[in-house]
Coordinates of C-alpha atoms and ligand atoms in Angstrom, one line a residue:
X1 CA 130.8 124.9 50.8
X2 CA 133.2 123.7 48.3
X3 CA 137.1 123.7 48.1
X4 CA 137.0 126.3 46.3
X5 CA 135.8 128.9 49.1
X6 CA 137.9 131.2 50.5
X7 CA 137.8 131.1 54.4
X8 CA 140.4 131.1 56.8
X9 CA 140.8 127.7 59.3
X10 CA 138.8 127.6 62.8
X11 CA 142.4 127.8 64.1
X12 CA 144.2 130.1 61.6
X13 CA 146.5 127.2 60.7
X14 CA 147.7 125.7 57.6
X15 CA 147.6 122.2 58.2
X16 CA 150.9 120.6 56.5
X17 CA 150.1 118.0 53.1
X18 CA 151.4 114.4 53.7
X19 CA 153.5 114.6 51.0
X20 CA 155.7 116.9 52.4
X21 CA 159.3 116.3 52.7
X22 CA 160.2 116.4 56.3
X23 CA 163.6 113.6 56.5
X24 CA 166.0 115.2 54.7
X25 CA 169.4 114.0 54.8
X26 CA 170.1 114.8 51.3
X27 CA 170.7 118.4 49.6
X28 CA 168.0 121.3 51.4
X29 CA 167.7 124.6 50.4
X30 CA 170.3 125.4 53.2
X31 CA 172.9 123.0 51.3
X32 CA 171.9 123.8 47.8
X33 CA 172.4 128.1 48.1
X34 CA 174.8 127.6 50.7
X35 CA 173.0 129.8 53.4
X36 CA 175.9 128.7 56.1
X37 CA 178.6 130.9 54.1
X38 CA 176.6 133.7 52.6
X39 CA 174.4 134.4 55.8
X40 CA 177.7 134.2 58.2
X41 CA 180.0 137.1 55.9
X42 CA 177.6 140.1 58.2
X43 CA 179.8 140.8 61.0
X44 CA 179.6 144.7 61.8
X45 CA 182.6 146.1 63.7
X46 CA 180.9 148.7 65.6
X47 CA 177.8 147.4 67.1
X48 CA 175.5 149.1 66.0
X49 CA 172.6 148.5 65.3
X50 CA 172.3 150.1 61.7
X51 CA 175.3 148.5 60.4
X52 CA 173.6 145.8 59.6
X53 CA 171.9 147.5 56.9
X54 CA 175.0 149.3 55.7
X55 CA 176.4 145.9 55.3
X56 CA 173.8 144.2 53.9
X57 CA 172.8 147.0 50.7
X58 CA 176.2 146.4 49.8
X59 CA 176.0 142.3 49.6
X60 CA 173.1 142.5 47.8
X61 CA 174.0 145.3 45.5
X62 CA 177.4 143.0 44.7
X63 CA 175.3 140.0 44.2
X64 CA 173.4 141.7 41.8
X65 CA 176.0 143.2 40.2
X66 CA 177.6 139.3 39.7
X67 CA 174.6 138.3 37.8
X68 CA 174.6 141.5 35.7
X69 CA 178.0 140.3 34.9
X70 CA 177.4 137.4 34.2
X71 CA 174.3 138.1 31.9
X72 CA 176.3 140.9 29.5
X73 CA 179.2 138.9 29.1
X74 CA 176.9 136.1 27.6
X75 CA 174.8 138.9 25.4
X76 CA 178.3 139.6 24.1
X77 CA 179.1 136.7 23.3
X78 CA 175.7 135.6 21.6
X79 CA 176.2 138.7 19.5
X80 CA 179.6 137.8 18.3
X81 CA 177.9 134.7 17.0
X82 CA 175.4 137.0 15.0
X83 CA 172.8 135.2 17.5
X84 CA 170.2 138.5 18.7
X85 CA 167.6 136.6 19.9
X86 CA 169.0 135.1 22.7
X87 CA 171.2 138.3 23.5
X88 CA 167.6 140.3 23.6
X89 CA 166.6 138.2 26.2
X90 CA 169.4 138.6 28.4
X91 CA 169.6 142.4 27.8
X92 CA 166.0 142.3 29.0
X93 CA 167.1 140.6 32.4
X94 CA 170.3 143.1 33.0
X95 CA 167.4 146.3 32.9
X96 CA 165.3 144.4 35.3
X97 CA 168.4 143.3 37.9
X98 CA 168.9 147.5 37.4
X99 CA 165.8 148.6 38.1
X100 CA 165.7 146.6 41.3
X101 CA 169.1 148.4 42.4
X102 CA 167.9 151.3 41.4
X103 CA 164.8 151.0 43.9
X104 CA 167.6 149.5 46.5
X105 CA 168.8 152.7 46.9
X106 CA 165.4 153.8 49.2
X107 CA 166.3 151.2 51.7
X108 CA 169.4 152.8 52.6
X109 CA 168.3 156.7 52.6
X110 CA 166.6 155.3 55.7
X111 CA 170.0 155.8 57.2
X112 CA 170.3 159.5 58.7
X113 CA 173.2 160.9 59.2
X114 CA 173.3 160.6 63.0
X115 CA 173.1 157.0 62.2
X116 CA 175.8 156.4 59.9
X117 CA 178.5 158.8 61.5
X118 CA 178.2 156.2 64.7
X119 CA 180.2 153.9 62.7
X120 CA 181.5 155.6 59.5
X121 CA 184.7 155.9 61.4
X122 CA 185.3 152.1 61.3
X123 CA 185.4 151.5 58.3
X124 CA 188.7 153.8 57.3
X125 CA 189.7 154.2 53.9
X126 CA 187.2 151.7 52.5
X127 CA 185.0 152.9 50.3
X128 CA 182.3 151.6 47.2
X129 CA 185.4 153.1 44.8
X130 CA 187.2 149.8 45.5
X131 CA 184.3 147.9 44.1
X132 CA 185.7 145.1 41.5
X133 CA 182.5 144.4 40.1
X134 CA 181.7 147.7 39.6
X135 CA 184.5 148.7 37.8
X136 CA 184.2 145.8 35.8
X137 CA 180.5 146.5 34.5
X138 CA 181.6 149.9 33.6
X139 CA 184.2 148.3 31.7
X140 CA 182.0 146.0 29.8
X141 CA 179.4 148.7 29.2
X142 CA 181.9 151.2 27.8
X143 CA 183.5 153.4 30.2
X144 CA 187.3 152.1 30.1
X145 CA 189.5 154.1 32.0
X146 CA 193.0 152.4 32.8
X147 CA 193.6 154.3 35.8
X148 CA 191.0 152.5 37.5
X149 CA 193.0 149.7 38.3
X150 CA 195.3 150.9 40.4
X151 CA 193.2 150.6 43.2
X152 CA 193.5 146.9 43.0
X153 CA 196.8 146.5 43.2
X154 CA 196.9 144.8 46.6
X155 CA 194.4 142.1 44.6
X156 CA 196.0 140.5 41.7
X157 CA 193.2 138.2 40.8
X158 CA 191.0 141.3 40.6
X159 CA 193.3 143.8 38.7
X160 CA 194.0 140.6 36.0
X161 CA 189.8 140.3 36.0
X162 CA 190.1 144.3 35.3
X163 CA 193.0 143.8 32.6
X164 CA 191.0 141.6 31.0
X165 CA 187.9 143.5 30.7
X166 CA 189.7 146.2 29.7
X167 CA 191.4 144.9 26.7
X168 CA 188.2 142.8 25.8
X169 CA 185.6 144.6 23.1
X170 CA 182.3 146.6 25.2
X171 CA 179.0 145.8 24.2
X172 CA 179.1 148.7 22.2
X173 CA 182.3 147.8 20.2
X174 CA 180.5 144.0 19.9
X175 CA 177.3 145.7 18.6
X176 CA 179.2 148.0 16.1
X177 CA 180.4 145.0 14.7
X178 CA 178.1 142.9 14.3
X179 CA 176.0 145.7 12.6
X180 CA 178.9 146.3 10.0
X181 CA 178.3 142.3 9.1
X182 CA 175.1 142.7 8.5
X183 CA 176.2 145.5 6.1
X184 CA 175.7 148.4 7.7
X185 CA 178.0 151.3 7.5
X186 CA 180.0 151.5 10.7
X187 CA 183.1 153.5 10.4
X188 CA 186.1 151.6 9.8
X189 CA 187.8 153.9 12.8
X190 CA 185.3 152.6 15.0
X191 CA 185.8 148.5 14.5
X192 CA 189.2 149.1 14.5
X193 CA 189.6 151.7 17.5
X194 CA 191.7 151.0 20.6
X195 CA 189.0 149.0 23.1
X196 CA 191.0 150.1 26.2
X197 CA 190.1 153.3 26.2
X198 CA 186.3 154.8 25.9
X199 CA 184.2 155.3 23.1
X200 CA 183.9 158.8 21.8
X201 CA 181.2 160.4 20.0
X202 CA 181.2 159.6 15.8
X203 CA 178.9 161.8 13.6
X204 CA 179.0 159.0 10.8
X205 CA 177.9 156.6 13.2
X206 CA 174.6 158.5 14.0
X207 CA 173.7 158.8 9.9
X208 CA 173.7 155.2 10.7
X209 CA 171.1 155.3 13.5
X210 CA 169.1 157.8 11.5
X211 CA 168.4 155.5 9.6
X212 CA 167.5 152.8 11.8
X213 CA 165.3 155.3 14.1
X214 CA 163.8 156.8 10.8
X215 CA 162.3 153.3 9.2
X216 CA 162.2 151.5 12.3
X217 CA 160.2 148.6 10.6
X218 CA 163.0 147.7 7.8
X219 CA 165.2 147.3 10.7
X220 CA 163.3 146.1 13.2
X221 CA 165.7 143.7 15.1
X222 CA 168.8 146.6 15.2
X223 CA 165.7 149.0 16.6
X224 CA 165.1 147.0 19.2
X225 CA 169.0 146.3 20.3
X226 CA 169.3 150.2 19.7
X227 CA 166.3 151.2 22.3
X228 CA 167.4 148.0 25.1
X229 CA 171.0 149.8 24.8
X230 CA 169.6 153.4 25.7
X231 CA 167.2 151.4 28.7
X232 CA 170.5 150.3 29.6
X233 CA 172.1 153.7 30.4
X234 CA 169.1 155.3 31.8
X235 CA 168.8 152.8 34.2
X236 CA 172.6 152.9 34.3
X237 CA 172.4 156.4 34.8
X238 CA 169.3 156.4 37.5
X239 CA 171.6 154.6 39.6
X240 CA 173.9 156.8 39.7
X241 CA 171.8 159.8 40.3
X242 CA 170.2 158.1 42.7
X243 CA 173.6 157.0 44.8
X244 CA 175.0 160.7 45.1
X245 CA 171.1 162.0 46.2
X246 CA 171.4 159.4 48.5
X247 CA 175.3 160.0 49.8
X248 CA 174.4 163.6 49.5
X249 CA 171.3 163.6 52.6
X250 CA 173.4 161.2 54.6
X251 CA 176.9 162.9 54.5
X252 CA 176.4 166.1 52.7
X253 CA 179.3 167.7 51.6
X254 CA 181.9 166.1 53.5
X255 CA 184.9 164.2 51.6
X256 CA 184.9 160.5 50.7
X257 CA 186.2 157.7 52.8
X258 CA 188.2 156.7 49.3
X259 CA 189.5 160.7 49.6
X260 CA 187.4 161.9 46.8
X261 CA 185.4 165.4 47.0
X262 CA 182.5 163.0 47.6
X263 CA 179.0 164.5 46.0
X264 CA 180.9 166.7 43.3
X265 CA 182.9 163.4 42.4
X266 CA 179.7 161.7 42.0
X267 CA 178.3 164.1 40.0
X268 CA 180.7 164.0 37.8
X269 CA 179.9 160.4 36.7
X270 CA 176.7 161.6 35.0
X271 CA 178.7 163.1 33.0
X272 CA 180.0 160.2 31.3
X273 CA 177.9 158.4 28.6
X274 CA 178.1 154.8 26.9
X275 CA 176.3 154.8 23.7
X276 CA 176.0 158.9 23.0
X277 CA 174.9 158.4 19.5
X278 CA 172.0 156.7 19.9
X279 CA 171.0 159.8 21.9
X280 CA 172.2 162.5 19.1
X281 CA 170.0 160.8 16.2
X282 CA 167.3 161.5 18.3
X283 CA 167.9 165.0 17.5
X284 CA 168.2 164.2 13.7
X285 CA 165.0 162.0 14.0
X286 CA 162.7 163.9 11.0
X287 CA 165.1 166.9 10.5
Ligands
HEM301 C1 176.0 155.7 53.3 C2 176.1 155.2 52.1 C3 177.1 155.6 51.1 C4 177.9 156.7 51.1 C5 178.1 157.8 52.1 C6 178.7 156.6 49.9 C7 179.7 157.6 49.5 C8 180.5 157.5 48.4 C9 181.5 158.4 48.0 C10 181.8 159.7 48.8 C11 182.1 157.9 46.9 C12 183.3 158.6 46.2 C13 184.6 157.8 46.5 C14 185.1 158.2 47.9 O1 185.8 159.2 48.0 O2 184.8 157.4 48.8 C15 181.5 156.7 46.6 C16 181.8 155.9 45.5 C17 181.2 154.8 45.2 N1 180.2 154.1 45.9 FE1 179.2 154.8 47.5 N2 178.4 155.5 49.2 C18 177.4 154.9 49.9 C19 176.8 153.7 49.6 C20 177.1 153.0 48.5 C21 176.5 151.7 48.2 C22 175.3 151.0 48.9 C23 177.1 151.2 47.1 C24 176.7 149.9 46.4 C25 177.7 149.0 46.2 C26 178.1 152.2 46.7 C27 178.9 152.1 45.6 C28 179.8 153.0 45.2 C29 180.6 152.9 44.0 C30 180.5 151.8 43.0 C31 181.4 154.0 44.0 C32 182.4 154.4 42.8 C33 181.6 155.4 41.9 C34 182.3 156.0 40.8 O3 183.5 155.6 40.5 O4 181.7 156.8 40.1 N3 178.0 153.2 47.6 N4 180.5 156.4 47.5
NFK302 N1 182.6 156.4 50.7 C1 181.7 156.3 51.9 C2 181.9 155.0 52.6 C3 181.2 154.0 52.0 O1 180.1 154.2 51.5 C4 181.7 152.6 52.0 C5 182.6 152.2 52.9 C6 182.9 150.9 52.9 C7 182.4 150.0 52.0 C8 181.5 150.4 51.1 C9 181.1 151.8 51.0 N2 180.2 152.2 50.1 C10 180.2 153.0 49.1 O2 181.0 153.9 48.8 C11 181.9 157.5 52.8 O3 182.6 158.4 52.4 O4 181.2 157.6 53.8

């Protein structure tokens, strides 16, 4: 027998390397991700026992939603530098971070509605609407809408966040513009259009895309922003199908803690769109 055989130990036990680190006074994996604070912040009201899961699909769906965040801003900003490679990269990582949310979404439809309605009564008026981060990837992928922010108006910090995001060019607008650099013919309403509200659709722009989606291998690098961008809303958009399917076997038709209609509200978002034209052209593709 060499090493190289796989067979399990007389006693089923993996015997620990002497190299291991075992005194540690210094920075551990507790210290380092700072386990103490983020693995204190569950603390269900009601007692019971599927709280717990309530609570937790929403930490983890804002913890992703931080690193989203954090990864568009930084596309943005690469692209404002006219630097795509690195931008490509990290639009690759947001559809992956979506994907997993998107899959999140069966954890919780394990809740039935028995379950929930033991404790849906604690938690009042709260309600996913009220989610900063949220709001604030909308914002950065397009869909502006002022009125949002009033909800935050017992939270400075995250209404000036909001304000912010608001006023600040989506990845859309940043991508329009760096395509009119490199020459192409972006109308002039577009890079000059008020950022704070959202995007409408432009029948000039998609001549430009029919272009781009016609002789993909002239322009190669644009193709490939083009196509991550549509990933990016169909993921975007799986999400939110997959959230009022969801709401919709565990609550059916019954109104929204935030005082929405609830599903028909929901609905409604798939209704909205981020980058429509570079789902037109695909209707001028060969015509
Ligand atoms: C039992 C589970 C859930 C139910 C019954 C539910 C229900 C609802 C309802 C009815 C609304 C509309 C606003 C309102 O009137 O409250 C809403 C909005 C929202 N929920 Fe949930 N939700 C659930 C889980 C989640 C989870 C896990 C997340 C992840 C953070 C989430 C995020 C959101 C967001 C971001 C909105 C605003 C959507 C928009 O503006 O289009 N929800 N939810
Ligand atoms: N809007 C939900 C309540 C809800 O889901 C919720 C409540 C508190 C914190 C986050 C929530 N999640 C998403 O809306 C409901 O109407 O049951």
């Amino acid at each position: 027998m060499n090493d190289n055989d796989v067979q399990a130990p007389a006693d089923n036990t993996r015997s620990l390397e002497k190299e291991i680190v075992q005194d540690l006074r210094g920075s551990t994996y507790g210290d380092y991700l700072q386990l103490e604070t983020l693995l204190s912040a569950q603390q269900p009201v009601s007692g019971h026992h599927d709280e717990m899961l309530f609570i937790i699909q929403h930490q983890t769906t804002e913890l992703w939603l931080k690193l989203l965040i954090h990864e568009l801003k930084s596309a943005c900003e690469h692209i404002g530098r006219d630097d795509l490679r690195p931008a490509l990269k990290r639009l690759a990582r947001v559809k992956h971070i979506q994907k997993q949310l998107v899959e999140q979404w069966s954890v919780l439809a394990t809740l039935t509605p028995a379950e929930y309605s033991q404790f849906r009564g604690e938690l009042g008026e709260a309600s996913g609407f009220q989610s900063a981060q949220y709001r604030e990837l909308e914002f950065l992928l397009g869909n502006k809408n002022a009125a949002m922010i009033k909800v935050f108006d017992h939270h400075p910090e995250n209404q000036r966040v909001l304000r912010e995001t608001l006023e600040a060019p989506s990845l859309y607008d940043v991508v329009l513009r760096y395509l009119a650099r490199r020459g192409y013919a972006i109308p002039r309403e577009l890079l000059e259009r008020d950022v704070t509200v959202a995007h409408t659709h432009n029948d000039a722009l998609v001549q430009v895309f029919k272009t781009v989606y016609e002789h993909p291998d002239d322009h190669w690098d644009v193709y490939e922003t083009c196509e991550e961008l549509v990933d990016i809303e169909d993921t975007f958009q799986t999400w939110r199908f997959r959230h009022f399917r969801t709401v919709e076997r565990i609550i059916g038709f019954k109104r929204g803690t935030g005082g929405s209609s609830g599903v028909p509200f929901l609905k409604r978002a798939l209704d909205l769109t981020f980058f429509p034209e570079l789902y037109t052209v695909r209707t001028e593709v060969g015509e």
